[in-house]
């Protein structure tokens, strides 16, 4: 058996039932084959076994009291996956589906994503199976405080710097930061990113993941003699990433005709009115269905049996910005049959391995998550820089730096794909470029 197969067999044996984690590792290992083949010495130093194993996985109890006085108990996690490039960095996710497998897959992806940004940040992820949906503001606050009562001992501006993810936005970061400050009796602004503007947050952080995705997409299309103007676009989700991906796509002259949430999707042939979406999602925290009752000529399609009706709508570009594995082979076949030209992954691992392969085999350009959605964490790192320097940059300054970072990331993916004669396979390009950087840092730091 060759080295890669040995590592994969061991991974499957040791992590049975951790499907998302195995999937994320398998995708990377499959595409770095040419690099591994060129470096037989990696086997002796167990480089792959080390790179796929988290440095530390912390799990803890989170108890809090709901509005009726009932005590609730949730699981909390922090996976500090790899710190060889800088302090651990990665978001917190609050969603009922959170478990060890999802934390490990997200932490693993984060290591490579952060390396691609070119900034000094290691990879981590955390969260809880707490469901913020339907909770009062006071319940959210009590949960965040209790979560921080344990997390604080594991984080710090030079140790580990969490941020938001699904279910964790500016409101939650505010409560988490307040509790951290109270416990530590110190103002360490750089311990969390995604903070509000009045207490150390960065302009353009909120927009960064969505905008960054479109900067990457712009570069990828340009390299293949296409452009965003005039294209029809589908954006799944209607959270932080989806809203600002839609905004930037519209800015570039594309027409976004559909968005979604976990209940269903809206199809607006005239182009999404983003002000209405922002009012429903950012202000009222409501359901996307309400868009159809406020805007004329809109169809609402309810999701049934885990299906993803949004991918049945004809479009040139699809931007999955909701969650993992939201495009499967069946969805990919429909998208390709409808003439899709490019996929831009705003969410983490939104396309499963079979669907990725189908897109690549059918000449569809694919902007992989760990490169294309790195704008959020890159801007978090810019927030950390501003916190250490005790100053704040303008929106335009941050946005310009973000654009440059995303353009550089695209170039790294393209160069790696060219070096290994992989054509326009930017999935492999991203994995190879990131792996080369992380592995060099690990080798330089010895066996630790
Ligand atoms: P939000 O919580 O702001 O929004 C998530 C959106 O996705 C909501 O519209 C939600 O709908 C929908 N969604 C969540 N789960 C499902 C599901 N199982 N099926 C269908 N829809 C679902 O999260 P973000 O926008 O921050 O994150 C979205 C994705 O982007 C995640 O994969 C995240 O890891 C990734 N990401 C986020 C970054 C960031 O800066 N925020 C950075 C890089 C990646 P509903 O309200 O119904 O649950």
CSV table of C-alpha atoms and ligand atoms in Angstrom, one decimal:
chain,number,residue,atom,x,y,z
A,1,UNK,CA,0.0,0.0,0.0
A,2,UNK,CA,1.3,3.5,-0.7
A,3,UNK,CA,1.7,6.1,1.9
A,4,UNK,CA,-1.5,8.0,1.1
A,5,UNK,CA,-3.6,4.9,1.3
A,6,UNK,CA,-2.1,3.9,4.6
A,7,UNK,CA,-2.9,7.3,6.0
A,8,UNK,CA,-6.5,7.2,4.7
A,9,UNK,CA,-7.1,3.7,6.1
A,10,UNK,CA,-5.9,4.8,9.5
A,11,UNK,CA,-8.0,7.9,9.3
A,12,UNK,CA,-11.2,5.9,8.6
A,13,UNK,CA,-10.4,3.4,11.3
A,14,UNK,CA,-9.7,6.0,14.0
A,15,UNK,CA,-12.6,8.3,13.1
A,16,UNK,CA,-15.4,6.0,12.3
A,17,UNK,CA,-18.7,7.9,11.9
A,18,UNK,CA,-16.9,11.3,11.6
A,19,UNK,CA,-18.1,11.6,8.0
A,20,UNK,CA,-17.5,15.3,7.5
A,21,UNK,CA,-14.0,15.2,8.9
A,22,UNK,CA,-13.1,12.2,6.8
A,23,UNK,CA,-14.5,13.9,3.7
A,24,UNK,CA,-12.5,17.1,4.3
A,25,UNK,CA,-9.3,15.2,4.8
A,26,UNK,CA,-9.9,12.9,1.8
A,27,UNK,CA,-10.5,15.8,-0.5
A,28,UNK,CA,-7.1,17.4,0.5
A,29,UNK,CA,-5.2,14.1,0.4
A,30,UNK,CA,-6.6,13.2,-3.0
A,31,UNK,CA,-5.4,16.4,-4.6
A,32,UNK,CA,-2.0,16.6,-3.0
A,33,UNK,CA,-0.9,13.3,-4.5
A,34,UNK,CA,1.6,14.8,-6.9
A,35,UNK,CA,3.3,16.6,-4.0
A,36,UNK,CA,3.4,13.5,-1.8
A,37,UNK,CA,4.8,11.4,-4.7
A,38,UNK,CA,7.6,14.0,-5.1
A,39,UNK,CA,8.5,13.8,-1.4
A,40,UNK,CA,9.0,10.2,-0.2
A,41,UNK,CA,10.7,11.5,3.0
A,42,UNK,CA,7.3,12.7,4.3
A,43,UNK,CA,6.4,9.1,5.3
A,44,UNK,CA,9.3,8.7,7.6
A,45,UNK,CA,8.4,11.9,9.5
A,46,UNK,CA,4.7,11.0,9.5
A,47,UNK,CA,3.9,14.4,8.1
A,48,UNK,CA,0.4,13.5,6.9
A,49,UNK,CA,-0.6,11.8,10.1
A,50,UNK,CA,0.5,14.9,12.0
A,51,UNK,CA,-1.1,17.4,9.7
A,52,UNK,CA,-4.5,15.7,9.9
A,53,UNK,CA,-4.6,15.3,13.6
A,54,UNK,CA,-5.7,18.3,15.7
A,55,UNK,CA,-3.1,19.6,18.1
A,56,UNK,CA,-5.8,19.8,20.8
A,57,UNK,CA,-9.5,19.2,21.0
A,58,UNK,CA,-11.3,20.8,24.0
A,59,UNK,CA,-14.9,19.9,24.8
A,60,UNK,CA,-16.9,21.3,27.7
A,61,UNK,CA,-20.3,21.6,29.4
A,62,UNK,CA,-22.3,24.8,28.9
A,63,UNK,CA,-25.2,25.3,31.4
A,64,UNK,CA,-27.6,28.2,31.3
A,65,UNK,CA,-31.0,29.1,32.5
A,66,UNK,CA,-33.8,29.7,29.9
A,67,UNK,CA,-36.5,32.4,30.3
A,68,UNK,CA,-38.9,29.9,32.1
A,69,UNK,CA,-36.2,29.2,34.7
A,70,UNK,CA,-35.4,25.8,33.3
A,71,UNK,CA,-31.7,24.8,33.3
A,72,UNK,CA,-30.4,23.8,29.9
A,73,UNK,CA,-27.2,21.9,29.1
A,74,UNK,CA,-25.3,22.1,25.8
A,75,UNK,CA,-22.0,20.8,24.5
A,76,UNK,CA,-19.2,23.3,23.8
A,77,UNK,CA,-16.1,22.8,21.7
A,78,UNK,CA,-12.8,24.4,20.6
A,79,UNK,CA,-10.5,22.5,18.2
A,80,UNK,CA,-7.0,24.1,18.1
A,81,UNK,CA,-6.0,22.3,14.9
A,82,UNK,CA,-2.6,23.7,13.9
A,83,UNK,CA,-0.7,26.7,15.3
A,84,UNK,CA,2.5,26.5,13.3
A,85,UNK,CA,1.9,29.7,11.3
A,86,UNK,CA,0.4,31.9,14.0
A,87,UNK,CA,-2.1,32.0,16.9
A,88,UNK,CA,-5.0,29.6,16.4
A,89,UNK,CA,-7.8,31.4,14.5
A,90,UNK,CA,-11.3,30.3,13.4
A,91,UNK,CA,-14.9,31.0,14.0
A,92,UNK,CA,-17.5,29.7,16.5
A,93,UNK,CA,-20.6,28.0,15.2
A,94,UNK,CA,-23.9,27.7,17.2
A,95,UNK,CA,-26.1,25.2,15.5
A,96,UNK,CA,-27.9,22.0,16.6
A,97,UNK,CA,-25.9,20.0,14.1
A,98,UNK,CA,-22.5,20.8,15.7
A,99,UNK,CA,-20.6,17.8,16.8
A,100,UNK,CA,-16.9,16.6,17.0
A,101,UNK,CA,-16.9,15.6,13.3
A,102,UNK,CA,-18.1,19.0,12.1
A,103,UNK,CA,-15.7,20.8,14.4
A,104,UNK,CA,-12.8,18.8,13.2
A,105,UNK,CA,-13.7,19.2,9.5
A,106,UNK,CA,-14.0,23.0,9.9
A,107,UNK,CA,-10.8,23.2,11.9
A,108,UNK,CA,-8.9,21.2,9.3
A,109,UNK,CA,-10.1,23.4,6.5
A,110,UNK,CA,-9.3,26.5,8.5
A,111,UNK,CA,-5.6,25.6,8.7
A,112,UNK,CA,-5.3,25.5,4.9
A,113,UNK,CA,-7.5,28.5,4.4
A,114,UNK,CA,-5.5,30.7,6.8
A,115,UNK,CA,-2.3,29.6,5.2
A,116,UNK,CA,-3.6,30.8,1.8
A,117,UNK,CA,-4.3,34.3,3.1
A,118,UNK,CA,-0.5,34.8,3.6
A,119,UNK,CA,-1.2,36.2,7.1
A,120,UNK,CA,0.3,34.8,10.3
A,121,UNK,CA,-2.6,32.8,11.6
A,122,UNK,CA,-3.0,29.1,12.6
A,123,UNK,CA,-6.2,27.2,12.3
A,124,UNK,CA,-9.0,26.5,14.8
A,125,UNK,CA,-12.8,26.2,15.1
A,126,UNK,CA,-15.3,26.0,17.9
A,127,UNK,CA,-18.9,26.2,18.8
A,128,UNK,CA,-21.9,24.5,20.4
A,129,UNK,CA,-24.9,22.4,19.6
A,130,UNK,CA,-27.0,25.4,21.0
A,131,UNK,CA,-29.7,26.5,18.7
A,132,UNK,CA,-30.1,30.3,18.7
A,133,UNK,CA,-33.3,30.1,16.6
A,134,UNK,CA,-36.3,31.3,18.6
A,135,UNK,CA,-34.3,32.3,21.7
A,136,UNK,CA,-34.8,35.6,23.4
A,137,UNK,CA,-32.0,38.2,23.5
A,138,UNK,CA,-31.6,37.5,27.2
A,139,UNK,CA,-31.2,33.7,26.6
A,140,UNK,CA,-28.6,34.4,23.9
A,141,UNK,CA,-26.7,36.6,26.4
A,142,UNK,CA,-26.8,34.0,29.2
A,143,UNK,CA,-25.7,31.2,26.9
A,144,UNK,CA,-22.8,33.3,25.5
A,145,UNK,CA,-21.7,34.2,29.0
A,146,UNK,CA,-21.7,30.6,30.2
A,147,UNK,CA,-19.9,29.5,27.0
A,148,UNK,CA,-17.1,32.1,27.7
A,149,UNK,CA,-16.9,31.0,31.4
A,150,UNK,CA,-15.1,27.9,30.1
A,151,UNK,CA,-13.6,29.1,26.8
A,152,UNK,CA,-11.7,32.1,28.3
A,153,UNK,CA,-9.0,29.8,29.7
A,154,UNK,CA,-8.1,28.5,26.3
A,155,UNK,CA,-8.0,31.8,24.3
A,156,UNK,CA,-5.9,35.0,24.1
A,157,UNK,CA,-4.7,37.5,21.4
A,158,UNK,CA,-1.4,35.5,21.1
A,159,UNK,CA,-3.0,32.1,21.8
A,160,UNK,CA,-6.3,31.6,20.0
A,161,UNK,CA,-8.6,34.2,18.5
A,162,UNK,CA,-12.2,33.1,17.8
A,163,UNK,CA,-14.7,34.9,15.5
A,164,UNK,CA,-18.2,34.3,14.2
A,165,UNK,CA,-19.7,31.6,11.9
A,166,UNK,CA,-23.2,30.1,11.5
A,167,UNK,CA,-25.4,31.5,14.4
A,168,UNK,CA,-22.7,33.7,15.7
A,169,UNK,CA,-22.7,37.3,14.6
A,170,UNK,CA,-21.9,40.7,16.0
A,171,UNK,CA,-24.5,40.3,18.8
A,172,UNK,CA,-23.0,37.1,20.1
A,173,UNK,CA,-19.4,38.3,19.7
A,174,UNK,CA,-20.4,41.3,21.9
A,175,UNK,CA,-21.7,39.1,24.7
A,176,UNK,CA,-18.7,36.8,24.5
A,177,UNK,CA,-16.3,39.7,24.5
A,178,UNK,CA,-18.1,41.4,27.5
A,179,UNK,CA,-17.8,38.2,29.6
A,180,UNK,CA,-14.1,37.7,28.6
A,181,UNK,CA,-13.3,41.3,29.7
A,182,UNK,CA,-15.2,40.8,33.0
A,183,UNK,CA,-13.4,37.5,33.8
A,184,UNK,CA,-9.9,38.8,32.9
A,185,UNK,CA,-10.3,42.3,34.1
A,186,UNK,CA,-8.3,43.4,31.0
A,187,UNK,CA,-9.2,45.0,27.7
A,188,UNK,CA,-7.6,42.5,25.2
A,189,UNK,CA,-9.4,43.7,22.1
A,190,UNK,CA,-7.5,41.3,19.9
A,191,UNK,CA,-8.9,38.2,21.6
A,192,UNK,CA,-12.0,38.0,19.4
A,193,UNK,CA,-12.8,39.4,15.9
A,194,UNK,CA,-16.0,40.4,14.3
A,195,UNK,CA,-16.5,42.9,17.2
A,196,UNK,CA,-18.8,45.9,16.9
A,197,UNK,CA,-17.3,49.1,15.4
A,198,UNK,CA,-17.5,51.1,18.7
A,199,UNK,CA,-15.3,48.7,20.7
A,200,UNK,CA,-12.5,47.5,18.4
A,201,UNK,CA,-14.2,46.0,15.4
A,202,UNK,CA,-13.0,46.6,11.8
A,203,UNK,CA,-14.9,48.3,9.0
A,204,UNK,CA,-15.7,45.9,6.2
A,205,UNK,CA,-15.4,42.7,8.4
A,206,UNK,CA,-19.1,42.1,8.1
A,207,UNK,CA,-19.0,42.3,4.3
A,208,UNK,CA,-15.6,40.6,4.0
A,209,UNK,CA,-16.5,36.9,3.3
A,210,UNK,CA,-19.1,37.7,0.7
A,211,UNK,CA,-17.2,40.5,-1.0
A,212,UNK,CA,-14.0,38.4,-0.9
A,213,UNK,CA,-15.9,35.5,-2.6
A,214,UNK,CA,-16.8,37.8,-5.5
A,215,UNK,CA,-13.3,39.2,-5.8
A,216,UNK,CA,-12.0,35.7,-6.2
A,217,UNK,CA,-14.8,34.9,-8.6
A,218,UNK,CA,-14.0,38.0,-10.7
A,219,UNK,CA,-10.3,36.9,-11.0
A,220,UNK,CA,-11.2,33.3,-11.8
A,221,UNK,CA,-13.7,34.4,-14.5
A,222,UNK,CA,-11.2,37.0,-15.9
A,223,UNK,CA,-8.5,34.3,-16.2
A,224,UNK,CA,-11.0,32.3,-18.3
A,225,UNK,CA,-12.2,35.2,-20.5
A,226,UNK,CA,-15.5,35.8,-18.7
A,227,UNK,CA,-16.9,38.4,-16.4
A,228,UNK,CA,-19.7,38.8,-13.9
A,229,UNK,CA,-21.7,41.5,-15.7
A,230,UNK,CA,-24.9,40.2,-17.2
A,231,UNK,CA,-24.6,36.7,-15.5
A,232,UNK,CA,-27.6,35.2,-13.7
A,233,UNK,CA,-26.6,34.0,-10.2
A,234,UNK,CA,-28.0,31.8,-7.4
A,235,UNK,CA,-27.0,32.5,-3.8
A,236,UNK,CA,-28.0,29.9,-1.3
A,237,UNK,CA,-28.5,31.0,2.4
A,238,UNK,CA,-29.4,34.5,3.5
A,239,UNK,CA,-27.0,34.9,6.4
A,240,UNK,CA,-23.9,37.0,6.6
A,241,UNK,CA,-21.9,35.4,3.7
A,242,UNK,CA,-24.9,35.2,1.4
A,243,UNK,CA,-26.1,38.8,1.8
A,244,UNK,CA,-22.8,40.3,1.1
A,245,UNK,CA,-22.0,37.9,-1.8
A,246,UNK,CA,-25.3,39.0,-3.3
A,247,UNK,CA,-24.5,42.7,-2.7
A,248,UNK,CA,-21.1,42.5,-4.5
A,249,UNK,CA,-22.4,40.3,-7.3
A,250,UNK,CA,-25.1,43.0,-8.0
A,251,UNK,CA,-22.4,45.7,-7.8
A,252,UNK,CA,-20.5,43.9,-10.6
A,253,UNK,CA,-23.7,43.9,-12.8
A,254,UNK,CA,-24.8,40.3,-12.2
A,255,UNK,CA,-28.4,39.5,-11.6
A,256,UNK,CA,-29.1,37.4,-8.4
A,257,UNK,CA,-32.4,35.6,-8.9
A,258,UNK,CA,-32.6,33.3,-5.9
A,259,UNK,CA,-31.7,33.1,-2.2
A,260,UNK,CA,-32.7,30.6,0.5
A,261,UNK,CA,-32.8,29.6,4.2
A,262,UNK,CA,-33.1,26.2,5.7
A,263,UNK,CA,-36.9,26.1,5.0
A,264,UNK,CA,-36.9,27.0,1.3
A,265,UNK,CA,-35.9,29.4,-1.4
A,266,UNK,CA,-37.3,32.4,-3.2
A,267,UNK,CA,-37.1,32.9,-7.0
A,268,UNK,CA,-37.3,36.5,-8.1
A,269,UNK,CA,-36.9,36.7,-11.9
A,270,UNK,CA,-36.5,40.5,-11.7
A,271,UNK,CA,-33.5,40.3,-9.4
A,272,UNK,CA,-33.3,40.1,-5.6
A,273,UNK,CA,-34.2,43.3,-3.7
A,274,UNK,CA,-31.4,43.1,-1.1
A,275,UNK,CA,-32.9,45.9,1.1
A,276,UNK,CA,-35.9,43.6,1.7
A,277,UNK,CA,-33.7,40.6,2.5
A,278,UNK,CA,-31.6,42.7,4.9
A,279,UNK,CA,-34.8,44.0,6.7
A,280,UNK,CA,-36.1,40.4,7.1
A,281,UNK,CA,-32.8,38.7,8.0
A,282,UNK,CA,-30.6,41.3,9.7
A,283,UNK,CA,-33.3,43.4,11.4
A,284,UNK,CA,-36.3,41.1,12.0
A,285,UNK,CA,-34.4,37.8,12.1
A,286,UNK,CA,-37.4,36.3,10.1
A,287,UNK,CA,-37.8,33.6,7.5
A,288,UNK,CA,-37.0,34.1,3.8
A,289,UNK,CA,-40.6,33.1,2.9
A,290,UNK,CA,-41.7,36.6,4.0
A,291,UNK,CA,-39.9,38.0,0.9
A,292,UNK,CA,-42.6,36.5,-1.3
A,293,UNK,CA,-45.3,38.4,0.5
A,294,UNK,CA,-43.5,41.7,0.2
A,295,UNK,CA,-42.3,41.7,-3.4
A,296,UNK,CA,-44.4,41.1,-6.5
A,297,UNK,CA,-43.8,38.3,-9.0
A,298,UNK,CA,-41.8,36.1,-6.6
A,299,UNK,CA,-42.1,32.3,-6.2
A,300,UNK,CA,-41.4,30.6,-2.8
A,301,UNK,CA,-40.3,26.9,-3.0
A,302,UNK,CA,-40.3,25.0,0.3
A,303,UNK,CA,-37.5,22.5,0.8
A,304,UNK,CA,-38.7,18.9,1.3
A,305,UNK,CA,-36.8,15.8,2.4
A,306,UNK,CA,-33.4,17.4,2.5
A,307,UNK,CA,-33.7,18.5,-1.2
A,308,UNK,CA,-32.2,21.8,-2.4
A,309,UNK,CA,-34.7,23.4,-4.8
A,310,UNK,CA,-32.5,26.4,-5.4
A,311,UNK,CA,-30.2,24.4,-7.6
A,312,UNK,CA,-33.0,23.6,-10.0
A,313,UNK,CA,-33.2,27.2,-11.1
A,314,UNK,CA,-31.4,28.0,-14.3
A,315,UNK,CA,-28.3,30.2,-13.8
A,316,UNK,CA,-24.8,30.9,-15.1
A,317,UNK,CA,-23.2,31.0,-11.6
A,318,UNK,CA,-24.0,29.3,-8.3
A,319,UNK,CA,-22.8,30.6,-5.0
A,320,UNK,CA,-23.5,28.1,-2.2
A,321,UNK,CA,-23.3,30.3,1.0
A,322,UNK,CA,-25.3,28.3,3.5
A,323,UNK,CA,-23.7,25.1,4.9
A,324,UNK,CA,-21.7,21.9,4.2
A,325,UNK,CA,-22.8,19.3,1.6
A,326,UNK,CA,-25.6,21.5,0.2
A,327,UNK,CA,-24.7,20.5,-3.4
A,328,UNK,CA,-24.7,16.8,-4.1
A,329,UNK,CA,-24.2,14.9,-7.3
A,330,UNK,CA,-27.9,15.1,-8.2
A,331,UNK,CA,-27.8,18.9,-7.7
A,332,UNK,CA,-24.6,19.2,-9.8
A,333,UNK,CA,-26.2,17.3,-12.7
A,334,UNK,CA,-29.1,19.7,-12.8
A,335,UNK,CA,-26.9,22.7,-12.6
A,336,UNK,CA,-24.7,21.5,-15.4
A,337,UNK,CA,-27.7,20.5,-17.5
A,338,UNK,CA,-29.0,24.1,-17.0
A,339,UNK,CA,-25.7,25.5,-18.3
A,340,UNK,CA,-23.9,26.6,-15.1
A,341,UNK,CA,-20.4,28.0,-15.9
A,342,UNK,CA,-18.9,28.6,-12.4
A,343,UNK,CA,-19.4,27.7,-8.8
A,344,UNK,CA,-18.1,29.9,-5.9
A,345,UNK,CA,-18.1,28.2,-2.5
A,346,UNK,CA,-18.9,30.8,0.1
A,347,UNK,CA,-19.8,28.2,2.7
A,348,UNK,CA,-17.3,25.6,4.0
A,349,UNK,CA,-17.3,22.3,2.0
A,350,UNK,CA,-20.7,23.0,0.4
A,351,UNK,CA,-20.1,20.7,-2.5
A,352,UNK,CA,-19.6,17.0,-1.9
A,353,UNK,CA,-16.7,15.1,-3.5
A,354,UNK,CA,-18.8,13.5,-6.2
A,355,UNK,CA,-20.3,16.8,-7.2
A,356,UNK,CA,-16.9,18.5,-7.3
A,357,UNK,CA,-15.6,15.8,-9.6
A,358,UNK,CA,-18.7,16.1,-11.8
A,359,UNK,CA,-18.2,19.9,-12.1
A,360,UNK,CA,-14.5,19.5,-13.0
A,361,UNK,CA,-15.2,16.7,-15.5
A,362,UNK,CA,-17.8,18.9,-17.2
A,363,UNK,CA,-15.6,22.0,-17.5
A,364,UNK,CA,-17.3,24.0,-14.8
A,365,UNK,CA,-15.0,26.4,-13.0
A,366,UNK,CA,-15.0,25.8,-9.2
A,367,UNK,CA,-13.7,28.4,-6.7
A,368,UNK,CA,-13.0,26.2,-3.7
A,369,UNK,CA,-14.1,27.3,-0.2
A,370,UNK,CA,-10.7,27.3,1.5
A,371,UNK,CA,-9.5,29.9,-1.0
A,372,UNK,CA,-12.7,31.7,-2.1
A,373,UNK,CA,-14.2,32.3,1.4
A,374,UNK,CA,-10.9,33.2,3.0
A,375,UNK,CA,-11.8,36.9,2.9
A,376,UNK,CA,-13.6,36.7,6.3
A,377,UNK,CA,-10.7,35.4,8.2
A,378,UNK,CA,-8.2,37.6,6.3
A,379,UNK,CA,-10.2,40.7,7.4
A,380,UNK,CA,-10.3,39.3,11.0
A,381,UNK,CA,-6.5,39.2,10.8
A,382,UNK,CA,-6.6,42.9,9.7
A,383,UNK,CA,-8.9,43.6,12.7
A,384,UNK,CA,-6.2,42.0,14.9
A,385,UNK,CA,-3.6,44.2,13.3
A,386,UNK,CA,-5.7,47.4,13.9
A,387,UNK,CA,-6.2,46.3,17.6
A,388,UNK,CA,-2.5,45.8,18.2
A,389,UNK,CA,-1.7,49.2,16.6
A,390,UNK,CA,-4.6,50.8,18.4
A,391,UNK,CA,-5.9,52.5,15.3
A,392,UNK,CA,-8.6,51.9,12.7
A,393,UNK,CA,-8.5,52.0,9.0
A,394,UNK,CA,-11.3,53.3,6.7
A,395,UNK,CA,-13.7,51.0,4.9
A,396,UNK,CA,-11.9,51.7,1.7
A,397,UNK,CA,-8.5,50.9,3.1
A,398,UNK,CA,-9.7,47.5,4.5
A,399,UNK,CA,-11.7,46.7,1.4
A,400,UNK,CA,-8.6,47.4,-0.8
A,401,UNK,CA,-6.4,45.2,1.3
A,402,UNK,CA,-9.1,42.5,1.1
A,403,UNK,CA,-9.3,42.7,-2.7
A,404,UNK,CA,-5.5,42.4,-2.9
A,405,UNK,CA,-5.4,39.4,-0.6
A,406,UNK,CA,-8.2,37.6,-2.6
A,407,UNK,CA,-6.4,38.4,-5.9
A,408,UNK,CA,-3.2,37.0,-4.5
A,409,UNK,CA,-5.0,33.8,-3.2
A,410,UNK,CA,-6.4,33.3,-6.7
A,411,UNK,CA,-2.9,33.7,-8.2
A,412,UNK,CA,-1.5,31.1,-5.7
A,413,UNK,CA,-4.2,28.6,-6.7
A,414,UNK,CA,-3.6,29.2,-10.4
A,415,UNK,CA,0.2,29.0,-10.1
A,416,UNK,CA,0.0,25.7,-8.1
A,417,UNK,CA,-2.5,24.3,-10.7
A,418,UNK,CA,-0.1,25.3,-13.5
A,419,UNK,CA,3.0,23.9,-11.8
A,420,UNK,CA,1.4,20.5,-11.6
A,421,UNK,CA,-0.3,20.7,-15.0
A,422,UNK,CA,-3.8,20.6,-13.5
A,423,UNK,CA,-5.4,23.1,-15.9
A,424,UNK,CA,-8.2,25.0,-14.3
A,425,UNK,CA,-8.5,22.7,-11.3
A,426,UNK,CA,-8.4,25.4,-8.7
A,427,UNK,CA,-9.6,22.9,-6.0
A,428,UNK,CA,-6.3,21.0,-6.3
A,429,UNK,CA,-4.4,24.3,-6.8
A,430,UNK,CA,-5.7,25.6,-3.5
A,431,UNK,CA,-5.0,22.4,-1.6
A,432,UNK,CA,-1.4,22.1,-3.0
A,433,UNK,CA,-0.5,25.8,-2.4
A,434,UNK,CA,-1.8,25.6,1.2
A,435,UNK,CA,-0.3,22.2,1.9
A,436,UNK,CA,3.1,23.4,0.7
A,437,UNK,CA,3.1,26.3,3.1
A,438,UNK,CA,1.8,24.5,6.2
A,439,UNK,CA,4.1,21.5,5.7
A,440,UNK,CA,7.2,23.8,5.3
A,441,UNK,CA,6.4,25.5,8.6
A,442,UNK,CA,5.8,22.2,10.3
A,443,UNK,CA,9.0,20.7,9.1
A,444,UNK,CA,11.0,23.8,10.1
A,445,UNK,CA,9.6,23.6,13.6
A,446,UNK,CA,10.6,19.9,14.2
A,447,UNK,CA,8.7,17.0,15.7
A,448,UNK,CA,6.6,18.6,18.5
B,1,LIG,P1,-25.3,32.7,9.1
B,1,LIG,O1,-25.7,32.0,10.4
B,1,LIG,O2,-25.2,34.2,9.1
B,1,LIG,O3,-26.2,32.2,7.9
B,1,LIG,C1,-26.3,30.9,7.5
B,1,LIG,C2,-27.4,30.8,6.4
B,1,LIG,O4,-27.4,29.5,5.9
B,1,LIG,C3,-28.8,31.0,6.9
B,1,LIG,O5,-29.5,31.6,5.9
B,1,LIG,C4,-29.3,29.6,7.3
B,1,LIG,O6,-30.7,29.5,7.2
B,1,LIG,C5,-28.6,28.8,6.2
B,1,LIG,N1,-28.5,27.4,6.6
B,1,LIG,C6,-27.8,27.0,7.7
B,1,LIG,N2,-27.8,25.7,7.8
B,1,LIG,C7,-28.6,25.3,6.7
B,1,LIG,C8,-29.0,24.0,6.3
B,1,LIG,N3,-28.7,22.9,6.9
B,1,LIG,N4,-29.8,24.0,5.1
B,1,LIG,C9,-30.1,25.1,4.5
B,1,LIG,N5,-29.7,26.3,4.9
B,1,LIG,C10,-29.0,26.4,6.0
B,1,LIG,O7,-23.9,32.0,8.8
B,1,LIG,P2,-22.7,32.6,7.8
B,1,LIG,O8,-23.3,33.3,6.7
B,1,LIG,O9,-21.7,33.2,8.7
B,1,LIG,O10,-22.1,31.2,7.3
B,1,LIG,C11,-22.5,30.5,6.2
B,1,LIG,C12,-21.4,29.6,5.7
B,1,LIG,O11,-20.2,30.3,5.4
B,1,LIG,C13,-21.0,28.5,6.7
B,1,LIG,O12,-20.6,27.3,6.0
B,1,LIG,C14,-19.7,29.1,7.3
B,1,LIG,O13,-18.9,28.2,7.9
B,1,LIG,C15,-19.1,29.8,6.1
B,1,LIG,N6,-18.2,30.9,6.4
B,1,LIG,C16,-18.6,32.0,7.1
B,1,LIG,C17,-17.7,33.0,7.3
B,1,LIG,C18,-18.1,34.2,8.0
B,1,LIG,O14,-17.2,35.2,8.0
B,1,LIG,N7,-19.2,34.4,8.6
B,1,LIG,C19,-16.3,32.9,6.8
B,1,LIG,C20,-16.0,31.7,6.0
B,1,LIG,C21,-16.9,30.8,5.8
B,1,LIG,P3,-31.5,29.3,8.6
B,1,LIG,O15,-31.6,30.7,9.2
B,1,LIG,O16,-32.8,28.8,8.2
B,1,LIG,O17,-30.8,28.4,9.5
